[in-house]
mmCIF file of C-alpha atoms and ligand atoms in Angstrom:
data_model
loop_
_atom_site.group_PDB
_atom_site.id
_atom_site.type_symbol
_atom_site.label_atom_id
_atom_site.label_comp_id
_atom_site.label_asym_id
_atom_site.label_seq_id
_atom_site.Cartn_x
_atom_site.Cartn_y
_atom_site.Cartn_z
ATOM 1 C CA MET J 255 58.424 200.503 75.895
ATOM 2 C CA ILE J 256 56.605 198.625 78.499
ATOM 3 C CA ASN J 257 59.377 198.976 81.809
ATOM 4 C CA PHE J 258 59.565 195.590 83.979
ATOM 5 C CA ASN J 259 58.465 198.369 86.833
ATOM 6 C CA VAL J 260 57.882 201.341 87.811
ATOM 7 C CA PRO J 261 57.119 202.312 91.796
ATOM 8 C CA PRO J 262 54.020 201.947 92.692
ATOM 9 C CA PHE J 263 52.199 206.117 93.193
ATOM 10 C CA THR J 264 49.576 206.474 94.986
ATOM 11 C CA GLY J 265 48.902 210.506 95.110
ATOM 12 C CA LYS J 266 48.334 210.472 98.410
ATOM 13 C CA GLU J 267 52.520 210.814 98.911
ATOM 14 C CA LEU J 268 52.510 214.294 98.141
ATOM 15 C CA GLU J 269 50.298 215.055 101.075
ATOM 16 C CA TYR J 270 51.768 212.885 103.314
ATOM 17 C CA MET J 271 55.450 214.043 102.790
ATOM 18 C CA LYS J 272 54.413 217.777 103.075
ATOM 19 C CA GLU J 273 53.028 216.945 106.328
ATOM 20 C CA ALA J 274 56.194 214.609 107.415
ATOM 21 C CA ILE J 275 57.324 218.269 106.364
ATOM 22 C CA GLU J 276 55.838 220.590 107.762
ATOM 23 C CA ASN J 277 54.692 218.548 111.360
ATOM 24 C CA GLN J 278 59.124 219.438 110.931
ATOM 25 C CA LYS J 279 59.582 215.651 111.903
ATOM 26 C CA ILE J 280 61.421 214.252 109.147
ATOM 27 C CA CYS J 281 64.596 212.086 111.013
ATOM 28 C CA GLY J 282 63.597 208.895 112.371
ATOM 29 C CA ASP J 283 60.561 207.077 114.486
ATOM 30 C CA GLY J 284 57.964 210.370 113.819
ATOM 31 C CA PRO J 285 54.480 210.227 113.778
ATOM 32 C CA PHE J 286 54.180 207.868 110.218
ATOM 33 C CA THR J 287 56.747 206.015 111.243
ATOM 34 C CA LYS J 288 53.964 205.273 114.342
ATOM 35 C CA LYS J 289 51.476 205.196 111.921
ATOM 36 C CA CYS J 290 53.532 202.688 109.622
ATOM 37 C CA HIS J 291 54.396 200.613 112.957
ATOM 38 C CA GLU J 292 51.194 200.031 114.302
ATOM 39 C CA TRP J 293 48.989 199.761 110.733
ATOM 40 C CA ILE J 294 52.011 195.752 109.791
ATOM 41 C CA GLU J 295 51.180 195.275 113.584
ATOM 42 C CA GLN J 296 47.637 195.048 112.693
ATOM 43 C CA GLN J 297 47.718 193.535 109.420
ATOM 44 C CA THR J 298 50.050 190.653 110.692
ATOM 45 C CA GLY J 299 49.450 189.879 113.965
ATOM 46 C CA THR J 300 52.917 190.260 114.983
ATOM 47 C CA ARG J 301 54.148 191.283 119.088
ATOM 48 C CA LYS J 302 56.564 194.279 117.300
ATOM 49 C CA CYS J 303 57.249 195.666 113.772
ATOM 50 C CA LEU J 304 59.888 197.975 113.558
ATOM 51 C CA LEU J 305 60.936 200.050 110.005
ATOM 52 C CA THR J 306 64.045 199.974 108.902
ATOM 53 C CA THR J 307 66.535 201.617 106.083
ATOM 54 C CA SER J 308 66.250 198.565 104.079
ATOM 55 C CA CYS J 309 65.296 195.173 104.514
ATOM 56 C CA THR J 310 69.139 193.776 103.902
ATOM 57 C CA HIS J 311 69.072 196.460 107.547
ATOM 58 C CA ALA J 312 66.468 193.913 108.996
ATOM 59 C CA THR J 313 67.980 191.443 108.217
ATOM 60 C CA GLU J 314 71.459 192.461 109.842
ATOM 61 C CA LEU J 315 68.966 193.623 113.096
ATOM 62 C CA ALA J 316 68.091 189.779 112.459
ATOM 63 C CA ALA J 317 71.634 188.753 112.751
ATOM 64 C CA LEU J 318 72.880 191.156 115.944
ATOM 65 C CA LEU J 319 69.105 189.678 117.694
ATOM 66 C CA ALA J 320 70.088 186.345 116.262
ATOM 67 C CA ASP J 321 73.705 186.765 117.971
ATOM 68 C CA ILE J 322 75.519 185.275 115.199
ATOM 69 C CA LYS J 323 78.806 184.460 115.481
ATOM 70 C CA GLU J 324 82.031 184.322 113.589
ATOM 71 C CA GLY J 325 82.017 180.035 112.564
ATOM 72 C CA ASP J 326 78.414 180.254 113.434
ATOM 73 C CA GLU J 327 76.412 179.132 110.541
ATOM 74 C CA VAL J 328 73.029 179.627 108.831
ATOM 75 C CA ILE J 329 71.544 177.966 106.220
ATOM 76 C CA LEU J 330 69.470 179.275 102.869
ATOM 77 C CA PRO J 331 68.974 179.118 99.641
ATOM 78 C CA SER J 332 71.243 179.596 96.820
ATOM 79 C CA TYR J 333 68.660 180.755 94.940
ATOM 80 C CA THR J 334 68.365 184.567 96.474
ATOM 81 C CA PHE J 335 69.649 188.322 96.411
ATOM 82 C CA VAL J 336 72.576 188.695 98.410
ATOM 83 C CA SER J 337 71.512 190.503 100.933
ATOM 84 C CA THR J 338 70.241 187.258 103.031
ATOM 85 C CA ALA J 339 74.075 186.103 102.815
ATOM 86 C CA ASP J 340 75.131 189.526 103.275
ATOM 87 C CA ALA J 341 73.613 189.736 107.320
ATOM 88 C CA PHE J 342 75.550 186.890 108.030
ATOM 89 C CA VAL J 343 78.114 186.576 105.632
ATOM 90 C CA LEU J 344 78.756 190.732 108.347
ATOM 91 C CA ARG J 345 79.118 188.788 111.173
ATOM 92 C CA GLY J 346 81.424 186.338 110.986
ATOM 93 C CA ALA J 347 79.101 183.304 109.894
ATOM 94 C CA LYS J 348 79.134 181.313 106.504
ATOM 95 C CA VAL J 349 76.749 180.590 105.076
ATOM 96 C CA VAL J 350 75.584 177.187 103.991
ATOM 97 C CA PHE J 351 73.277 176.928 100.733
ATOM 98 C CA VAL J 352 70.453 174.608 100.476
ATOM 99 C CA ASP J 353 68.911 173.244 97.124
ATOM 100 C CA VAL J 354 64.942 174.740 96.155
ATOM 101 C CA ARG J 355 62.041 173.120 95.300
ATOM 102 C CA PRO J 356 62.045 173.430 91.249
ATOM 103 C CA ASP J 357 58.177 174.216 91.614
ATOM 104 C CA THR J 358 57.963 177.114 93.992
ATOM 105 C CA MET J 359 61.548 178.111 94.507
ATOM 106 C CA ASN J 360 61.664 178.333 97.209
ATOM 107 C CA ILE J 361 63.884 176.040 100.163
ATOM 108 C CA ASP J 362 63.694 172.397 100.116
ATOM 109 C CA GLU J 363 62.528 171.538 103.354
ATOM 110 C CA ASN J 364 63.158 168.161 102.802
ATOM 111 C CA LEU J 365 66.599 168.749 103.182
ATOM 112 C CA ILE J 366 67.326 171.622 105.753
ATOM 113 C CA GLU J 367 68.283 168.516 107.934
ATOM 114 C CA ASP J 368 70.985 166.740 106.062
ATOM 115 C CA ALA J 369 72.167 170.704 106.143
ATOM 116 C CA VAL J 370 72.552 171.008 110.307
ATOM 117 C CA THR J 371 75.851 170.540 112.058
ATOM 118 C CA GLU J 372 77.134 171.456 115.688
ATOM 119 C CA ARG J 373 76.897 175.628 114.284
ATOM 120 C CA THR J 374 73.878 175.960 112.052
ATOM 121 C CA LYS J 375 72.264 178.947 114.564
ATOM 122 C CA ALA J 376 69.713 180.114 111.891
ATOM 123 C CA ILE J 377 67.509 178.622 109.210
ATOM 124 C CA VAL J 378 66.728 181.315 107.462
ATOM 125 C CA PRO J 379 63.492 180.410 104.492
ATOM 126 C CA VAL J 380 63.392 183.094 101.750
ATOM 127 C CA HIS J 381 59.800 183.275 100.473
ATOM 128 C CA TYR J 382 60.047 183.416 97.367
ATOM 129 C CA ALA J 383 57.577 185.717 94.847
ATOM 130 C CA GLY J 384 55.065 185.833 98.021
ATOM 131 C CA VAL J 385 54.831 182.276 98.117
ATOM 132 C CA GLY J 386 54.918 181.119 101.155
ATOM 133 C CA CYS J 387 58.257 177.995 102.311
ATOM 134 C CA GLU J 388 56.854 175.012 104.227
ATOM 135 C CA MET J 389 57.065 176.614 107.374
ATOM 136 C CA ASP J 390 55.614 173.716 109.229
ATOM 137 C CA LYS J 391 58.133 171.779 108.230
ATOM 138 C CA ILE J 392 61.160 174.284 108.641
ATOM 139 C CA MET J 393 60.319 175.232 111.517
ATOM 140 C CA GLU J 394 59.418 171.809 113.332
ATOM 141 C CA ILE J 395 63.467 171.906 112.156
ATOM 142 C CA ALA J 396 64.302 175.195 114.062
ATOM 143 C CA LYS J 397 62.562 173.547 116.815
ATOM 144 C CA LYS J 398 63.723 169.712 117.023
ATOM 145 C CA HIS J 399 67.505 171.282 116.679
ATOM 146 C CA ASN J 400 67.155 174.806 118.963
ATOM 147 C CA LEU J 401 67.429 176.802 115.934
ATOM 148 C CA MET J 402 66.520 179.941 115.132
ATOM 149 C CA VAL J 403 64.694 181.420 112.200
ATOM 150 C CA VAL J 404 64.927 184.355 110.053
ATOM 151 C CA GLU J 405 61.846 184.311 107.968
ATOM 152 C CA ASP J 406 63.145 186.869 104.242
ATOM 153 C CA ALA J 407 59.888 188.122 103.411
ATOM 154 C CA ALA J 408 60.568 190.756 101.144
ATOM 155 C CA GLN J 409 58.749 190.413 98.406
ATOM 156 C CA GLY J 410 55.793 188.717 101.724
ATOM 157 C CA ILE J 411 54.689 191.754 103.100
ATOM 158 C CA MET J 412 50.040 190.830 102.430
ATOM 159 C CA ALA J 413 50.984 187.266 101.578
ATOM 160 C CA SER J 414 50.631 184.515 104.061
ATOM 161 C CA TYR J 415 51.443 180.266 104.278
ATOM 162 C CA LYS J 416 47.911 178.284 106.242
ATOM 163 C CA GLY J 417 46.184 181.424 107.046
ATOM 164 C CA LYS J 418 49.259 182.468 109.202
ATOM 165 C CA PRO J 419 51.015 186.349 107.456
ATOM 166 C CA LEU J 420 54.999 185.316 106.027
ATOM 167 C CA GLY J 421 57.106 186.742 108.079
ATOM 168 C CA THR J 422 55.093 186.413 111.364
ATOM 169 C CA PHE J 423 56.724 182.528 111.472
ATOM 170 C CA GLY J 424 60.285 182.396 113.102
ATOM 171 C CA GLU J 425 61.969 184.160 115.466
ATOM 172 C CA PHE J 426 61.936 187.815 112.928
ATOM 173 C CA GLY J 427 60.730 188.191 109.582
ATOM 174 C CA CYS J 428 61.860 190.367 107.071
ATOM 175 C CA PHE J 429 60.304 192.732 104.599
ATOM 176 C CA SER J 430 61.638 195.625 101.937
ATOM 177 C CA PHE J 431 59.939 198.601 100.763
ATOM 178 C CA HIS J 432 62.189 198.867 97.793
ATOM 179 C CA GLU J 433 61.207 200.489 94.604
ATOM 180 C CA THR J 434 60.827 196.628 92.946
ATOM 181 C CA LYS J 435 58.747 195.823 95.261
ATOM 182 C CA ASN J 436 54.180 195.658 96.458
ATOM 183 C CA PHE J 437 54.741 199.147 98.759
ATOM 184 C CA SER J 438 57.770 201.393 98.974
ATOM 185 C CA MET J 439 59.838 204.025 99.955
ATOM 186 C CA GLY J 440 62.041 204.404 97.276
ATOM 187 C CA GLU J 441 64.863 202.103 100.575
ATOM 188 C CA GLY J 442 63.369 201.051 103.238
ATOM 189 C CA GLY J 443 62.129 197.781 105.016
ATOM 190 C CA ALA J 444 60.652 196.537 108.092
ATOM 191 C CA LEU J 445 61.670 194.242 110.789
ATOM 192 C CA LEU J 446 58.898 191.955 112.237
ATOM 193 C CA ILE J 447 59.009 190.370 116.015
ATOM 194 C CA ARG J 448 58.249 187.971 117.278
ATOM 195 C CA ASP J 449 58.773 187.238 120.739
ATOM 196 C CA GLU J 450 58.524 190.338 123.390
ATOM 197 C CA LYS J 451 62.321 189.420 125.122
ATOM 198 C CA TYR J 452 64.409 190.960 121.727
ATOM 199 C CA ILE J 453 62.201 194.168 121.792
ATOM 200 C CA GLU J 454 64.338 196.274 123.567
ATOM 201 C CA ASN J 455 67.582 194.872 121.773
ATOM 202 C CA ALA J 456 65.882 196.034 118.828
ATOM 203 C CA GLU J 457 65.421 199.369 119.611
ATOM 204 C CA ILE J 458 68.729 199.777 120.749
ATOM 205 C CA TYR J 459 70.415 198.067 117.651
ATOM 206 C CA ARG J 460 69.021 200.744 116.220
ATOM 207 C CA GLU J 461 69.041 203.285 117.806
ATOM 208 C CA LYS J 462 73.412 203.818 117.147
ATOM 209 C CA GLY J 463 73.798 201.137 120.003
ATOM 210 C CA THR J 464 71.276 203.539 122.507
ATOM 211 C CA ASP J 465 67.910 203.407 124.723
ATOM 212 C CA ARG J 466 66.757 206.897 123.305
ATOM 213 C CA SER J 467 63.470 204.774 121.544
ATOM 214 C CA LYS J 468 62.938 204.890 125.720
ATOM 215 C CA TYR J 469 64.199 207.996 126.400
ATOM 216 C CA PHE J 470 60.978 209.612 123.774
ATOM 217 C CA ARG J 471 58.816 207.012 125.034
ATOM 218 C CA GLY J 472 59.107 209.398 128.818
ATOM 219 C CA GLN J 473 61.268 205.744 130.493
ATOM 220 C CA VAL J 474 64.101 206.740 130.308
ATOM 221 C CA ASP J 475 64.758 210.969 131.567
ATOM 222 C CA LYS J 476 68.540 210.892 129.479
ATOM 223 C CA TYR J 477 69.815 209.175 126.595
ATOM 224 C CA ARG J 478 73.042 206.739 127.200
ATOM 225 C CA TRP J 479 74.753 203.902 125.399
ATOM 226 C CA GLN J 480 74.153 200.899 126.034
ATOM 227 C CA ASN J 481 75.500 198.616 123.303
ATOM 228 C CA TYR J 482 77.240 198.815 119.576
ATOM 229 C CA GLY J 483 74.769 199.138 117.673
ATOM 230 C CA SER J 484 73.856 200.886 113.876
ATOM 231 C CA SER J 485 71.494 203.452 112.795
ATOM 232 C CA TYR J 486 68.575 202.021 110.334
ATOM 233 C CA LEU J 487 65.985 203.927 111.157
ATOM 234 C CA PRO J 488 64.924 205.875 108.361
ATOM 235 C CA SER J 489 63.225 208.936 107.979
ATOM 236 C CA ASP J 490 59.415 210.277 108.831
ATOM 237 C CA MET J 491 59.112 211.823 104.553
ATOM 238 C CA ASN J 492 60.272 209.039 103.842
ATOM 239 C CA ALA J 493 57.828 206.548 106.124
ATOM 240 C CA ALA J 494 54.938 209.385 104.967
ATOM 241 C CA TYR J 495 55.465 207.559 101.506
ATOM 242 C CA LEU J 496 54.750 204.349 102.761
ATOM 243 C CA TYR J 497 52.094 205.884 104.463
ATOM 244 C CA ALA J 498 50.488 206.087 102.238
ATOM 245 C CA GLN J 499 50.246 203.203 100.468
ATOM 246 C CA LEU J 500 49.918 200.812 102.927
ATOM 247 C CA GLU J 501 46.204 202.196 103.086
ATOM 248 C CA LEU J 502 45.762 201.366 99.904
ATOM 249 C CA ALA J 503 47.451 198.280 100.036
ATOM 250 C CA GLU J 504 43.982 195.636 99.734
ATOM 251 C CA GLU J 505 44.052 198.125 96.313
ATOM 252 C CA ILE J 506 47.126 197.297 95.034
ATOM 253 C CA THR J 507 47.421 193.949 96.273
ATOM 254 C CA LYS J 508 44.189 193.379 94.180
ATOM 255 C CA ALA J 509 45.040 194.893 91.138
ATOM 256 C CA ARG J 510 48.694 193.405 90.474
ATOM 257 C CA MET J 511 46.500 190.915 91.325
ATOM 258 C CA ASP J 512 44.545 191.089 88.502
ATOM 259 C CA ARG J 513 47.161 191.152 86.431
ATOM 260 C CA TRP J 514 49.215 188.246 87.956
ATOM 261 C CA ASN J 515 45.521 186.138 86.659
ATOM 262 C CA GLU J 516 45.771 188.049 83.274
ATOM 263 C CA TYR J 517 48.646 186.885 81.985
ATOM 264 C CA ARG J 518 48.651 183.141 83.758
ATOM 265 C CA GLU J 519 44.760 182.994 82.346
ATOM 266 C CA GLN J 520 46.553 184.465 78.535
ATOM 267 C CA LEU J 521 49.279 182.448 79.337
ATOM 268 C CA THR J 522 48.081 178.478 79.855
ATOM 269 C CA PRO J 523 46.970 177.355 75.944
ATOM 270 C CA LEU J 524 51.058 177.611 76.037
ATOM 271 C CA ALA J 525 51.740 175.930 78.993
ATOM 272 C CA GLU J 526 48.841 173.147 78.272
ATOM 273 C CA GLU J 527 51.432 172.644 74.982
ATOM 274 C CA GLY J 528 54.484 172.459 77.267
ATOM 275 C CA ARG J 529 56.233 175.361 75.350
ATOM 276 C CA ILE J 530 56.455 177.167 78.931
ATOM 277 C CA GLU J 531 56.039 176.534 82.696
ATOM 278 C CA LEU J 532 53.566 178.890 84.549
ATOM 279 C CA PRO J 533 54.151 179.342 88.626
ATOM 280 C CA TYR J 534 53.278 176.973 90.840
ATOM 281 C CA ILE J 535 50.885 178.325 93.850
ATOM 282 C CA PRO J 536 50.352 175.807 96.412
ATOM 283 C CA GLU J 537 46.775 175.708 97.928
ATOM 284 C CA TYR J 538 47.271 177.114 101.604
ATOM 285 C CA CYS J 539 49.324 179.772 100.168
ATOM 286 C CA GLU J 540 47.679 182.932 99.549
ATOM 287 C CA HIS J 541 50.625 185.466 96.992
ATOM 288 C CA ASN J 542 50.514 188.940 96.987
ATOM 289 C CA ALA J 543 51.002 188.601 93.052
ATOM 290 C CA HIS J 544 54.448 190.849 93.787
ATOM 291 C CA MET J 545 56.108 188.697 90.368
ATOM 292 C CA PHE J 546 54.983 186.577 87.384
ATOM 293 C CA TYR J 547 57.144 184.315 86.024
ATOM 294 C CA ILE J 548 57.628 181.904 83.019
ATOM 295 C CA LYS J 549 59.787 179.135 82.630
ATOM 296 C CA THR J 550 61.393 178.847 78.540
ATOM 297 C CA LYS J 551 62.650 175.400 78.178
ATOM 298 C CA ASP J 552 66.183 176.988 78.712
ATOM 299 C CA ILE J 553 69.139 179.352 79.093
ATOM 300 C CA GLN J 554 68.956 179.907 75.305
ATOM 301 C CA GLU J 555 66.019 179.965 74.465
ATOM 302 C CA ARG J 556 65.607 182.923 77.953
ATOM 303 C CA GLU J 557 68.056 184.727 75.659
ATOM 304 C CA ARG J 558 66.081 185.025 72.391
ATOM 305 C CA LEU J 559 63.247 185.961 74.378
ATOM 306 C CA ILE J 560 64.049 189.217 76.468
ATOM 307 C CA ASP J 561 65.687 189.837 73.020
ATOM 308 C CA TYR J 562 62.151 189.578 70.373
ATOM 309 C CA LEU J 563 60.359 191.026 73.984
ATOM 310 C CA LYS J 564 62.698 193.741 74.122
ATOM 311 C CA GLU J 565 62.126 194.460 69.569
ATOM 312 C CA ARG J 566 58.724 194.793 70.803
ATOM 313 C CA ASN J 567 59.369 196.845 74.146
ATOM 314 C CA VAL J 568 58.593 195.219 76.666
ATOM 315 C CA HIS J 569 60.831 195.147 78.823
ATOM 316 C CA ALA J 570 61.709 191.088 80.752
ATOM 317 C CA VAL J 571 64.211 190.087 83.199
ATOM 318 C CA PHE J 572 66.085 187.567 84.728
ATOM 319 C CA HIS J 573 67.688 186.820 88.309
ATOM 320 C CA TYR J 574 69.970 185.484 90.909
ATOM 321 C CA ILE J 575 72.424 184.205 89.153
ATOM 322 C CA PRO J 576 72.613 181.550 92.247
ATOM 323 C CA LEU J 577 74.817 182.988 94.815
ATOM 324 C CA HIS J 578 77.008 180.069 95.983
ATOM 325 C CA SER J 579 78.724 179.969 91.904
ATOM 326 C CA ALA J 580 79.785 183.199 92.743
ATOM 327 C CA PRO J 581 83.224 185.136 93.909
ATOM 328 C CA ALA J 582 81.928 186.140 97.337
ATOM 329 C CA GLY J 583 79.451 182.640 98.200
ATOM 330 C CA ILE J 584 82.636 180.120 97.048
ATOM 331 C CA LYS J 585 83.940 182.123 100.707
ATOM 332 C CA PHE J 586 81.853 182.582 102.994
ATOM 333 C CA GLY J 587 79.435 179.805 102.380
ATOM 334 C CA ARG J 588 79.533 175.594 100.895
ATOM 335 C CA PHE J 589 76.860 174.162 99.186
ATOM 336 C CA CYS J 590 75.049 171.002 101.188
ATOM 337 C CA GLY J 591 74.243 168.483 98.636
ATOM 338 C CA GLU J 592 73.489 168.728 94.973
ATOM 339 C CA ASP J 593 72.836 171.704 93.045
ATOM 340 C CA LYS J 594 70.093 169.973 91.497
ATOM 341 C CA TYR J 595 67.705 172.487 90.693
ATOM 342 C CA THR J 596 68.918 176.092 91.853
ATOM 343 C CA THR J 597 71.270 176.615 88.682
ATOM 344 C CA LYS J 598 69.304 175.018 86.228
ATOM 345 C CA GLU J 599 65.967 176.326 87.538
ATOM 346 C CA SER J 600 67.239 179.678 87.913
ATOM 347 C CA GLU J 601 68.296 179.724 84.302
ATOM 348 C CA ARG J 602 65.104 179.291 82.772
ATOM 349 C CA LEU J 603 63.396 182.439 84.446
ATOM 350 C CA LEU J 604 61.951 184.695 83.530
ATOM 351 C CA ARG J 605 59.943 188.155 84.755
ATOM 352 C CA LEU J 606 57.512 189.853 83.380
ATOM 353 C CA PRO J 607 56.404 193.918 83.985
ATOM 354 C CA MET J 608 54.607 193.494 86.751
ATOM 355 C CA PHE J 609 53.598 196.726 88.770
ATOM 356 C CA TYR J 610 50.384 198.320 90.027
ATOM 357 C CA LYS J 611 50.018 200.502 86.997
ATOM 358 C CA LEU J 612 50.491 197.778 84.201
ATOM 359 C CA THR J 613 47.164 197.679 82.650
ATOM 360 C CA SER J 614 44.881 194.957 81.266
ATOM 361 C CA ASN J 615 45.711 196.341 77.359
ATOM 362 C CA GLU J 616 49.398 195.787 78.376
ATOM 363 C CA VAL J 617 49.321 191.815 80.236
ATOM 364 C CA GLU J 618 47.085 191.076 76.547
ATOM 365 C CA TYR J 619 49.893 192.844 73.889
ATOM 366 C CA ILE J 620 52.262 191.244 76.462
ATOM 367 C CA THR J 621 51.150 187.750 76.730
ATOM 368 C CA GLU J 622 50.448 187.805 72.673
ATOM 369 C CA GLN J 623 54.223 188.422 72.290
ATOM 370 C CA VAL J 624 55.387 185.463 73.763
ATOM 371 C CA LYS J 625 52.608 183.758 71.867
ATOM 372 C CA ALA J 626 53.582 184.982 68.794
ATOM 373 C CA PHE J 627 57.567 184.281 69.427
ATOM 374 C CA TYR J 628 56.142 179.890 69.874
ATOM 375 C CA ARG J 629 54.552 180.369 66.636
HETATM 376 C C1 PLP F 44 64.437 192.820 97.561
HETATM 377 C C2 PLP F 44 65.314 191.311 98.884
HETATM 378 C C3 PLP F 44 65.615 191.675 99.686
HETATM 379 C C4 PLP F 44 66.209 193.124 99.879
HETATM 380 O O1 PLP F 44 65.636 194.540 99.829
HETATM 381 P P1 PLP F 44 65.822 195.738 99.839
HETATM 382 O O2 PLP F 44 65.847 196.912 101.068
HETATM 383 O O3 PLP F 44 66.450 196.248 99.044
HETATM 384 O O4 PLP F 44 67.781 196.031 101.032
HETATM 385 C C5 PLP F 44 66.154 191.022 100.492
HETATM 386 N N1 PLP F 44 65.615 189.525 99.730
HETATM 387 C C6 PLP F 44 64.529 189.640 99.021
HETATM 388 C C7 PLP F 44 64.649 188.082 98.342
HETATM 389 C C8 PLP F 44 64.780 190.502 98.276
HETATM 390 O O5 PLP F 44 64.198 190.676 96.827
#
C-alpha cells in the first residue's frame, strides 16, 4: 500500500531527543525550542516566533491577542480545517464565510469587502496547499476597514507570496507541525508575531497567564499571575524532533517539490484532454509542495477513482466538508454571498499521496493508475 502520508523522519530526531533528555530539560522553552524559534525567525524574517502545542493553539493565541470578543465577526473561507473557525468561536465570535476561488481554492479576495460589517474584527486567510492568498488585496482591505489579519499558514511554511514568506503579512501567522505537514513534531505549531507590541502578552497567554518567560530571561526576580492564559508551549523533546527537520528543510522541500513536479508532468496529458484539472500556482507564488491534488468531474467520479486506487494499493483522500454546511458551522456562522465554488469544487478535489520519502517510482505507479482509470 502506498500510504497517503508518512510522517517526516530524517534520522537525526532520535539523537536530538536523546540530547533533550540528557539536558534534563524536557518541559517547554528549553534549548531546542529556542533553536526552533531562531530558525523560524531567520527563515521568515518575522519579529517573533513562539512554538505552540498545535496550529489550533497558535490560532487561539492569535484570537486572544486580537482581543476577539462575544459578538465580533471574523471573515474566513468555509473550505478549511475546523481549527480556523474554532479558535474564534471559542472567544464568542461569529464566523462569516466567504466563497473560494476555484483556481487556488483560497478565499476570493474580491468577495471579502461585501462581508465586512461594523462588527468585523479580523480577516483569516488560509493559504491552501501552501499557495499564497492574494495578500496585497487582503492587506489593503484590512487597512481600509481597520481589521486585523490572522493568517492560517498551517500548510505554508517555506512558501511565499511575491517573495515574502507566508505567515508574515498579518499581525499573526500560524504554522502547523502536525504529522501530516511538511515538517513535524507529532503535534505542534508556531505563532508568528509581526509587531513588537504583542510579544509580551503573547508570552503571558502562552505561559498560563504568568510572566515566567521574563523570569527565565532574568528580567524579573519572581514570576506572578498577570492575566488569563493557558498552557500552549510544547515539550522540548518535541521541539528536538522538529529541529532535526528544520535543519534539513531545504532538502525536504526539494524532495517534495521534485515529486510534485513529476505528478504534474505525468498527469498533464490527462488535463489537456480535459479529463481532470491540475493545481494552479500563480507565477508570483512560491509554494512548498505541501499537497498534490487533482479535480475530477464530480463527486461520483471522485468516489469511483478513490475505490479504483484503493484496489490498486494507493491511498488517496479528500477533505474539508465545507464548514458552513456542518452542524457547528450552521450554529456559529453564516455564509456571505453565494456558495458558487466552495461546495462544488470541494466535492471534486482528490489528494494524492505526498510525503518526504515518496519515491519517483511510486509517483509513476500512482499516475499510471490514474491514467488507467480514465482509459
Ligand atoms: C493542519 C491544519 C490546521 C491545524 O493544525 P494543527 O497543528 O493540527 O492544530 C489548521 N488549519 C489548516 C488549514 C490545516 O491544514
